[in-house]
mmCIF file of C-alpha atoms in Angstrom:
data_model
loop_
_atom_site.group_PDB
_atom_site.id
_atom_site.type_symbol
_atom_site.label_atom_id
_atom_site.label_comp_id
_atom_site.label_asym_id
_atom_site.label_seq_id
_atom_site.Cartn_x
_atom_site.Cartn_y
_atom_site.Cartn_z
ATOM 1 C CA UNK C 329 -0.336 -0.017 -0.253
ATOM 2 C CA UNK C 330 1.221 3.384 -0.473
ATOM 3 C CA UNK C 331 1.438 6.369 1.657
ATOM 4 C CA UNK C 332 2.059 9.897 1.136
ATOM 5 C CA UNK C 333 5.495 11.048 1.290
ATOM 6 C CA UNK C 334 5.245 14.804 -0.174
ATOM 7 C CA UNK C 335 3.487 17.113 -1.642
ATOM 8 C CA UNK C 336 4.810 20.143 -3.577
ATOM 9 C CA UNK C 337 3.020 23.362 -4.749
ATOM 10 C CA UNK C 338 4.340 26.735 -6.282
ATOM 11 C CA UNK C 339 4.277 29.930 -3.977
ATOM 12 C CA UNK C 340 4.682 33.490 -5.111
ATOM 13 C CA UNK C 341 5.911 35.224 -2.106
ATOM 14 C CA UNK C 342 8.496 33.433 -0.147
ATOM 15 C CA UNK C 343 8.450 35.292 3.278
ATOM 16 C CA UNK C 344 4.422 35.058 3.228
ATOM 17 C CA UNK C 345 4.489 31.538 2.853
ATOM 18 C CA UNK C 346 7.468 30.843 5.492
ATOM 19 C CA UNK C 347 5.733 32.806 7.715
ATOM 20 C CA UNK C 348 2.807 31.212 7.251
ATOM 21 C CA UNK C 349 3.724 27.921 7.420
ATOM 22 C CA UNK C 350 5.759 28.495 10.370
ATOM 23 C CA UNK C 351 3.858 30.701 12.395
ATOM 24 C CA UNK C 352 0.538 29.413 11.495
ATOM 25 C CA UNK C 353 0.879 26.325 10.886
ATOM 26 C CA UNK C 354 3.668 25.417 13.272
ATOM 27 C CA UNK C 355 5.332 23.431 10.837
ATOM 28 C CA UNK C 356 9.273 23.011 11.010
ATOM 29 C CA UNK C 357 11.172 24.382 8.330
ATOM 30 C CA UNK C 358 13.631 20.974 7.637
ATOM 31 C CA UNK C 359 15.530 22.209 4.550
ATOM 32 C CA UNK C 360 16.184 24.645 2.018
ATOM 33 C CA UNK C 361 17.435 23.968 -1.470
ATOM 34 C CA UNK C 362 17.776 26.614 -4.261
ATOM 35 C CA UNK C 363 19.116 26.540 -8.089
ATOM 36 C CA UNK C 364 19.332 28.456 -11.517
ATOM 37 C CA UNK C 365 17.224 26.058 -13.484
ATOM 38 C CA UNK C 366 14.145 24.412 -13.511
ATOM 39 C CA UNK C 367 13.342 24.445 -16.417
ATOM 40 C CA UNK C 368 14.398 27.721 -17.516
ATOM 41 C CA UNK C 369 13.633 29.495 -14.327
ATOM 42 C CA UNK C 370 15.987 30.448 -10.968
ATOM 43 C CA UNK C 371 14.448 28.519 -7.890
ATOM 44 C CA UNK C 372 13.850 28.197 -4.106
ATOM 45 C CA UNK C 373 12.719 25.341 -1.912
ATOM 46 C CA UNK C 374 11.390 25.412 1.225
ATOM 47 C CA UNK C 375 10.505 21.674 2.747
ATOM 48 C CA UNK C 376 8.242 21.611 5.827
ATOM 49 C CA UNK C 377 8.261 18.576 8.263
ATOM 50 C CA UNK C 378 4.304 17.572 8.180
ATOM 51 C CA UNK C 379 5.342 14.193 10.736
ATOM 52 C CA UNK C 380 5.244 10.442 10.169
ATOM 53 C CA UNK C 381 7.990 11.338 7.823
ATOM 54 C CA UNK C 382 5.914 13.221 5.261
ATOM 55 C CA UNK C 383 6.914 16.720 3.625
ATOM 56 C CA UNK C 384 5.372 20.111 2.640
ATOM 57 C CA UNK C 385 7.234 21.569 -0.351
ATOM 58 C CA UNK C 386 6.788 25.195 -1.364
ATOM 59 C CA UNK C 387 8.553 25.762 -4.391
ATOM 60 C CA UNK C 388 8.643 29.774 -5.532
ATOM 61 C CA UNK C 389 9.764 29.817 -9.409
ATOM 62 C CA UNK C 390 11.239 33.461 -10.572
ATOM 63 C CA UNK C 391 9.355 34.478 -13.265
ATOM 64 C CA UNK C 392 6.642 31.813 -13.805
ATOM 65 C CA UNK C 393 3.418 32.197 -14.679
ATOM 66 C CA UNK C 394 1.222 31.993 -11.267
ATOM 67 C CA UNK C 395 -1.247 28.771 -11.752
ATOM 68 C CA UNK C 396 -4.961 30.056 -12.694
ATOM 69 C CA UNK C 397 -7.803 28.079 -11.635
ATOM 70 C CA UNK C 398 -10.025 30.535 -12.115
ATOM 71 C CA UNK C 399 -13.812 28.789 -12.537
ATOM 72 C CA UNK C 400 -12.805 25.912 -10.451
ATOM 73 C CA UNK C 401 -14.736 26.022 -6.751
ATOM 74 C CA UNK C 402 -11.643 27.294 -4.387
ATOM 75 C CA UNK C 403 -11.776 23.661 -2.587
ATOM 76 C CA UNK C 404 -11.889 21.370 -5.289
ATOM 77 C CA UNK C 405 -8.254 21.017 -4.996
ATOM 78 C CA UNK C 406 -6.907 21.145 -1.178
ATOM 79 C CA UNK C 407 -4.420 19.097 1.088
ATOM 80 C CA UNK C 408 -5.814 17.729 4.547
ATOM 81 C CA UNK C 409 -4.142 17.013 7.741
ATOM 82 C CA UNK C 410 -5.878 15.149 10.525
ATOM 83 C CA UNK C 411 -5.843 16.621 14.040
ATOM 84 C CA UNK C 412 -4.317 14.458 16.895
ATOM 85 C CA UNK C 413 -7.835 14.733 18.831
ATOM 86 C CA UNK C 414 -11.167 16.553 18.363
ATOM 87 C CA UNK C 415 -10.347 19.026 20.865
ATOM 88 C CA UNK C 416 -7.270 20.003 18.658
ATOM 89 C CA UNK C 417 -10.419 21.348 16.298
ATOM 90 C CA UNK C 418 -11.268 23.585 18.806
ATOM 91 C CA UNK C 419 -7.248 24.869 19.102
ATOM 92 C CA UNK C 420 -6.979 24.974 14.918
ATOM 93 C CA UNK C 421 -9.852 27.706 15.095
ATOM 94 C CA UNK C 422 -8.567 29.430 17.847
ATOM 95 C CA UNK C 423 -4.932 29.455 16.400
ATOM 96 C CA UNK C 424 -7.070 30.563 12.729
ATOM 97 C CA UNK C 425 -8.420 33.283 14.553
ATOM 98 C CA UNK C 426 -5.504 34.837 16.615
ATOM 99 C CA UNK C 427 -3.176 34.975 13.110
ATOM 100 C CA UNK C 428 -6.521 36.923 11.522
ATOM 101 C CA UNK C 429 -6.811 33.368 8.832
ATOM 102 C CA UNK C 430 -10.097 33.191 7.498
ATOM 103 C CA UNK C 431 -11.739 30.043 7.698
ATOM 104 C CA UNK C 432 -15.015 27.745 7.318
ATOM 105 C CA UNK C 433 -16.218 25.022 8.980
ATOM 106 C CA UNK C 434 -17.782 21.633 7.257
ATOM 107 C CA UNK C 435 -19.075 18.200 8.662
ATOM 108 C CA UNK C 436 -18.753 15.454 6.552
ATOM 109 C CA UNK C 437 -20.492 12.844 8.387
ATOM 110 C CA UNK C 438 -18.650 12.395 11.577
ATOM 111 C CA UNK C 439 -15.804 14.228 10.573
ATOM 112 C CA UNK C 440 -15.458 17.643 11.746
ATOM 113 C CA UNK C 441 -13.152 19.731 9.156
ATOM 114 C CA UNK C 442 -12.083 23.407 8.792
ATOM 115 C CA UNK C 443 -11.063 24.776 5.547
ATOM 116 C CA UNK C 444 -8.379 27.690 5.337
ATOM 117 C CA UNK C 445 -6.125 29.052 2.736
ATOM 118 C CA UNK C 446 -2.467 29.821 2.660
ATOM 119 C CA UNK C 447 -0.961 32.992 1.358
ATOM 120 C CA UNK C 448 -1.049 31.467 -2.116
ATOM 121 C CA UNK C 449 -4.756 30.338 -2.108
ATOM 122 C CA UNK C 450 -3.798 26.856 -1.732
ATOM 123 C CA UNK C 451 -6.811 25.833 0.882
ATOM 124 C CA UNK C 452 -5.972 23.719 3.770
ATOM 125 C CA UNK C 453 -7.967 21.478 5.667
ATOM 126 C CA UNK C 454 -7.917 19.730 9.525
ATOM 127 C CA UNK C 455 -9.980 16.943 10.148
ATOM 128 C CA UNK C 456 -11.103 15.109 12.883
ATOM 129 C CA UNK C 457 -11.412 12.326 13.249
ATOM 130 C CA UNK C 458 -8.971 10.909 10.001
ATOM 131 C CA UNK C 459 -10.499 9.762 7.713
ATOM 132 C CA UNK C 460 -10.772 5.855 7.863
ATOM 133 C CA UNK C 461 -9.101 3.544 5.207
ATOM 134 C CA UNK C 462 -11.192 2.351 2.350
ATOM 135 C CA UNK C 463 -10.304 -1.153 1.597
#
């Protein structure tokens, strides 16, 4: 069975992204890499640890066009993280409010979820209980 290893998505403002994932999300910055030719673009890669050995990777491609998702529902592409407990959902709500991050909540059966966007509009979800593995 496969398990997630890392996700990668582009960013526009490295400073805002770094602050968001370190301060709001509380993720450690575990590595930074740079180069001068990713399909012709100078690049910066910031790697954040998300637990269990998985990583969230944010890449700045200097001069590259921004992804265009107009016409696609905002949450049709999102990345979900499971909270460690039901009480953590309340802690996340408080944390997001403290950092003035807009969010919305949904219920999916027994699951409670909080959705919000990072500085580049990437939608993140914190959910409890974790999604059950389908066989």
